[in-house]
Amino acid sequence: MPQLPEDIIDRLNQMERRLKALSTAVNTRPAVNEFRPTPSESVTITRPLFRIFDGYNHEIFADDILTGGLARPWLQLMPPLATDPAKWPSTTAAAFTTVARCSNPIWQPKLRLAISTAASSGATGQVRVLVDNVPFGPSVTAGTTYDYIGLLPGDMKTRFGQTMNIEIQAQATGGTVYAQPVLIHGAQT
């Protein structure tokens, strides 16, 4: 075996010692499934607290320390809705008209929205969605299902936790166009 200069062997031994020290440090870290309250919370909180923050210091996940379960993000649920299209939001207007509107907090960068649509006998029309006055997804022909998932308009970093406004708009020719939201939730990129 060829003779290596002594300084290379010394360097290799030093690197090996550093790797062992690093390996020991990594293996002796506290478990990541244990979370403790911050010093300001330790008087008031008697159970471990679990919180996760994103790179912009937005609290994106937290447990409910009083009763257990999920505290943030709270998840919105759809209410039971009428199945009779005659009871759905509708319009007879020839121009796009807002037939339904809601406001929701921004927790995820994407939104999925599904809408059942219908038209009265002999009618035709279109249904579209606006998020903060910006078109969201395609317009669909009344009688087909609108089902779209896409990025929300604007900058997610600065809009996190703020409110977005969602509008369902419809237009009709020769009768009535109906639109009923049936699914809505945030999604990751």
mmCIF file of C-alpha atoms in Angstrom:
data_model
loop_
_atom_site.group_PDB
_atom_site.id
_atom_site.type_symbol
_atom_site.label_atom_id
_atom_site.label_comp_id
_atom_site.label_asym_id
_atom_site.label_seq_id
_atom_site.Cartn_x
_atom_site.Cartn_y
_atom_site.Cartn_z
ATOM 1 C CA MET A 1 0.000 0.000 0.000
ATOM 2 C CA PRO A 2 1.409 3.377 -0.927
ATOM 3 C CA GLN A 3 2.477 5.642 1.867
ATOM 4 C CA LEU A 4 0.156 8.671 2.320
ATOM 5 C CA PRO A 5 1.429 11.894 3.767
ATOM 6 C CA GLU A 6 0.821 12.033 7.491
ATOM 7 C CA ASP A 7 -1.325 15.171 7.306
ATOM 8 C CA ILE A 8 -3.953 13.368 5.138
ATOM 9 C CA ILE A 9 -4.250 10.521 7.637
ATOM 10 C CA ASP A 10 -4.531 13.018 10.468
ATOM 11 C CA ARG A 11 -7.257 14.844 8.558
ATOM 12 C CA LEU A 12 -9.154 11.592 7.939
ATOM 13 C CA ASN A 13 -8.956 10.689 11.645
ATOM 14 C CA GLN A 14 -10.170 14.169 12.590
ATOM 15 C CA MET A 15 -13.095 13.898 10.144
ATOM 16 C CA GLU A 16 -13.994 10.491 11.570
ATOM 17 C CA ARG A 17 -14.063 11.943 15.118
ATOM 18 C CA ARG A 18 -16.296 14.801 13.929
ATOM 19 C CA LEU A 19 -18.675 12.386 12.203
ATOM 20 C CA LYS A 20 -18.942 10.269 15.380
ATOM 21 C CA ALA A 21 -19.639 13.398 17.451
ATOM 22 C CA LEU A 22 -22.259 14.558 14.992
ATOM 23 C CA SER A 23 -23.867 11.105 14.911
ATOM 24 C CA THR A 24 -23.974 11.030 18.710
ATOM 25 C CA ALA A 25 -25.527 14.507 18.846
ATOM 26 C CA VAL A 26 -28.218 13.588 16.318
ATOM 27 C CA ASN A 27 -29.109 10.379 18.138
ATOM 28 C CA THR A 28 -29.358 12.037 21.552
ATOM 29 C CA ARG A 29 -31.809 14.798 20.522
ATOM 30 C CA PRO A 30 -35.118 14.841 22.402
ATOM 31 C CA ALA A 31 -37.976 13.023 20.701
ATOM 32 C CA VAL A 32 -39.845 15.136 18.170
ATOM 33 C CA ASN A 33 -43.211 13.931 19.422
ATOM 34 C CA GLU A 34 -42.760 15.737 22.744
ATOM 35 C CA PHE A 35 -43.677 19.384 22.819
ATOM 36 C CA ARG A 36 -43.601 21.659 25.809
ATOM 37 C CA PRO A 37 -45.332 25.003 26.410
ATOM 38 C CA THR A 38 -43.296 28.152 26.042
ATOM 39 C CA PRO A 39 -42.205 29.711 29.378
ATOM 40 C CA SER A 40 -45.000 32.310 29.187
ATOM 41 C CA GLU A 41 -47.605 29.532 28.796
ATOM 42 C CA SER A 42 -46.238 27.093 31.423
ATOM 43 C CA VAL A 43 -48.323 28.584 34.325
ATOM 44 C CA THR A 44 -51.604 28.187 32.480
ATOM 45 C CA ILE A 45 -50.957 25.012 30.450
ATOM 46 C CA THR A 46 -50.517 21.668 32.158
ATOM 47 C CA ARG A 47 -50.400 19.427 29.060
ATOM 48 C CA PRO A 48 -47.895 19.390 26.201
ATOM 49 C CA LEU A 49 -48.770 21.859 23.459
ATOM 50 C CA PHE A 50 -48.297 21.013 19.792
ATOM 51 C CA ARG A 51 -47.918 23.873 17.316
ATOM 52 C CA ILE A 52 -46.340 24.039 13.879
ATOM 53 C CA PHE A 53 -45.413 27.293 12.151
ATOM 54 C CA ASP A 54 -44.499 27.857 8.501
ATOM 55 C CA GLY A 55 -41.451 29.783 7.327
ATOM 56 C CA TYR A 56 -43.370 33.062 7.703
ATOM 57 C CA ASN A 57 -44.329 32.383 11.351
ATOM 58 C CA HIS A 58 -47.986 31.620 10.523
ATOM 59 C CA GLU A 59 -49.429 29.045 12.914
ATOM 60 C CA ILE A 60 -50.519 26.304 10.505
ATOM 61 C CA PHE A 61 -51.314 23.514 12.955
ATOM 62 C CA ALA A 62 -52.183 23.367 16.650
ATOM 63 C CA ASP A 63 -53.938 20.944 18.955
ATOM 64 C CA ASP A 64 -56.822 21.837 21.254
ATOM 65 C CA ILE A 65 -55.294 21.634 24.725
ATOM 66 C CA LEU A 66 -58.618 21.813 26.571
ATOM 67 C CA THR A 67 -60.545 18.942 25.004
ATOM 68 C CA GLY A 68 -58.109 17.318 22.571
ATOM 69 C CA GLY A 69 -58.378 17.162 18.820
ATOM 70 C CA LEU A 70 -57.546 19.775 16.228
ATOM 71 C CA ALA A 71 -57.565 23.490 17.042
ATOM 72 C CA ARG A 72 -56.022 24.936 13.878
ATOM 73 C CA PRO A 73 -56.721 24.845 11.105
ATOM 74 C CA TRP A 74 -60.396 24.471 11.850
ATOM 75 C CA LEU A 75 -62.051 22.663 9.040
ATOM 76 C CA GLN A 76 -65.177 24.015 7.461
ATOM 77 C CA LEU A 77 -68.034 21.642 6.754
ATOM 78 C CA MET A 78 -70.747 22.085 4.166
ATOM 79 C CA PRO A 79 -74.278 22.342 5.545
ATOM 80 C CA PRO A 80 -76.954 19.983 4.215
ATOM 81 C CA LEU A 81 -78.312 21.467 1.006
ATOM 82 C CA ALA A 82 -81.548 21.199 -0.945
ATOM 83 C CA THR A 83 -81.558 18.562 -3.678
ATOM 84 C CA ASP A 84 -84.404 20.170 -5.620
ATOM 85 C CA PRO A 85 -82.901 22.535 -8.263
ATOM 86 C CA ALA A 86 -85.917 24.837 -7.897
ATOM 87 C CA LYS A 87 -84.578 25.669 -4.406
ATOM 88 C CA TRP A 88 -81.020 26.316 -5.590
ATOM 89 C CA PRO A 89 -79.586 29.797 -6.200
ATOM 90 C CA SER A 90 -80.708 30.791 -9.710
ATOM 91 C CA THR A 91 -81.093 33.561 -12.255
ATOM 92 C CA THR A 92 -83.041 34.404 -15.390
ATOM 93 C CA ALA A 93 -80.680 37.289 -16.264
ATOM 94 C CA ALA A 94 -78.961 37.245 -19.654
ATOM 95 C CA ALA A 95 -75.773 38.771 -18.166
ATOM 96 C CA PHE A 96 -73.615 37.056 -15.552
ATOM 97 C CA THR A 97 -75.274 37.645 -12.188
ATOM 98 C CA THR A 98 -74.047 36.612 -8.729
ATOM 99 C CA VAL A 99 -76.416 33.939 -7.391
ATOM 100 C CA ALA A 100 -74.367 32.816 -4.357
ATOM 101 C CA ARG A 101 -71.562 34.333 -2.310
ATOM 102 C CA CYS A 102 -69.465 33.286 0.670
ATOM 103 C CA SER A 103 -66.325 34.304 2.544
ATOM 104 C CA ASN A 104 -63.690 31.885 3.813
ATOM 105 C CA PRO A 105 -60.271 32.120 5.478
ATOM 106 C CA ILE A 106 -57.217 31.352 3.368
ATOM 107 C CA TRP A 107 -55.362 28.363 4.868
ATOM 108 C CA GLN A 108 -54.107 26.582 1.769
ATOM 109 C CA PRO A 109 -52.757 27.881 -1.542
ATOM 110 C CA LYS A 110 -55.333 25.991 -3.641
ATOM 111 C CA LEU A 111 -59.109 25.723 -3.595
ATOM 112 C CA ARG A 112 -61.350 22.927 -4.841
ATOM 113 C CA LEU A 113 -64.934 23.813 -5.619
ATOM 114 C CA ALA A 114 -67.647 21.592 -7.106
ATOM 115 C CA ILE A 115 -71.033 22.965 -8.181
ATOM 116 C CA SER A 116 -74.070 21.113 -9.506
ATOM 117 C CA THR A 117 -75.767 23.116 -12.248
ATOM 118 C CA ALA A 118 -79.104 22.827 -14.034
ATOM 119 C CA ALA A 119 -81.295 24.691 -16.499
ATOM 120 C CA SER A 120 -85.053 24.867 -16.759
ATOM 121 C CA SER A 121 -86.739 23.218 -19.754
ATOM 122 C CA GLY A 122 -85.650 24.942 -22.960
ATOM 123 C CA ALA A 123 -83.127 27.196 -21.190
ATOM 124 C CA THR A 124 -79.391 27.400 -21.782
ATOM 125 C CA GLY A 125 -76.722 29.241 -19.883
ATOM 126 C CA GLN A 126 -73.336 29.330 -18.214
ATOM 127 C CA VAL A 127 -71.993 29.176 -14.653
ATOM 128 C CA ARG A 128 -68.671 30.626 -13.535
ATOM 129 C CA VAL A 129 -66.824 31.354 -10.290
ATOM 130 C CA LEU A 130 -64.952 34.447 -9.132
ATOM 131 C CA VAL A 131 -62.515 34.459 -6.212
ATOM 132 C CA ASP A 132 -61.848 37.998 -5.023
ATOM 133 C CA ASN A 133 -63.301 39.281 -8.331
ATOM 134 C CA VAL A 134 -60.859 37.152 -10.384
ATOM 135 C CA PRO A 135 -62.201 34.320 -12.603
ATOM 136 C CA PHE A 136 -61.496 30.938 -10.983
ATOM 137 C CA GLY A 137 -61.554 27.984 -13.352
ATOM 138 C CA PRO A 138 -63.606 27.629 -16.517
ATOM 139 C CA SER A 139 -67.184 28.647 -17.220
ATOM 140 C CA VAL A 140 -69.395 25.563 -17.619
ATOM 141 C CA THR A 141 -72.599 24.992 -19.538
ATOM 142 C CA ALA A 142 -75.664 24.781 -17.292
ATOM 143 C CA GLY A 143 -76.556 21.129 -16.767
ATOM 144 C CA THR A 144 -72.935 20.022 -16.321
ATOM 145 C CA THR A 145 -70.894 19.869 -13.146
ATOM 146 C CA TYR A 146 -68.350 22.565 -12.337
ATOM 147 C CA ASP A 147 -65.457 20.816 -10.560
ATOM 148 C CA TYR A 148 -62.197 22.748 -10.411
ATOM 149 C CA ILE A 149 -59.069 22.838 -8.273
ATOM 150 C CA GLY A 150 -56.580 25.662 -8.717
ATOM 151 C CA LEU A 151 -54.318 28.225 -7.083
ATOM 152 C CA LEU A 152 -56.004 31.122 -5.314
ATOM 153 C CA PRO A 153 -55.348 34.564 -6.783
ATOM 154 C CA GLY A 154 -52.792 36.734 -5.017
ATOM 155 C CA ASP A 155 -49.771 36.016 -2.864
ATOM 156 C CA MET A 156 -50.349 33.191 -0.373
ATOM 157 C CA LYS A 157 -47.525 34.428 1.876
ATOM 158 C CA THR A 158 -49.162 37.780 2.545
ATOM 159 C CA ARG A 159 -52.803 36.597 2.406
ATOM 160 C CA PHE A 160 -52.504 33.655 4.845
ATOM 161 C CA GLY A 161 -55.382 33.722 7.345
ATOM 162 C CA GLN A 162 -57.127 36.602 5.566
ATOM 163 C CA THR A 163 -60.592 36.290 4.065
ATOM 164 C CA MET A 164 -61.301 35.453 0.431
ATOM 165 C CA ASN A 165 -64.645 36.092 -1.233
ATOM 166 C CA ILE A 166 -66.122 33.465 -3.537
ATOM 167 C CA GLU A 167 -68.958 34.293 -5.935
ATOM 168 C CA ILE A 168 -70.941 31.898 -8.094
ATOM 169 C CA GLN A 169 -72.326 33.654 -11.139
ATOM 170 C CA ALA A 170 -74.777 32.422 -13.761
ATOM 171 C CA GLN A 171 -76.379 33.690 -16.932
ATOM 172 C CA ALA A 172 -79.468 32.307 -18.669
ATOM 173 C CA THR A 173 -81.113 32.390 -22.067
ATOM 174 C CA GLY A 174 -84.767 31.426 -22.452
ATOM 175 C CA GLY A 175 -85.414 30.317 -18.866
ATOM 176 C CA THR A 176 -83.632 29.797 -15.552
ATOM 177 C CA VAL A 177 -80.119 28.573 -14.686
ATOM 178 C CA TYR A 178 -79.474 27.001 -11.269
ATOM 179 C CA ALA A 179 -76.168 26.503 -9.405
ATOM 180 C CA GLN A 180 -75.662 24.703 -6.086
ATOM 181 C CA PRO A 181 -72.204 24.346 -4.457
ATOM 182 C CA VAL A 182 -71.732 20.759 -3.269
ATOM 183 C CA LEU A 183 -68.036 20.623 -2.280
ATOM 184 C CA ILE A 184 -65.463 23.188 -1.192
ATOM 185 C CA HIS A 185 -62.102 22.772 0.499
ATOM 186 C CA GLY A 186 -58.547 24.042 0.470
ATOM 187 C CA ALA A 187 -55.696 21.991 -0.940
ATOM 188 C CA GLN A 188 -51.923 22.003 -1.009
ATOM 189 C CA THR A 189 -49.823 22.827 -4.071
#
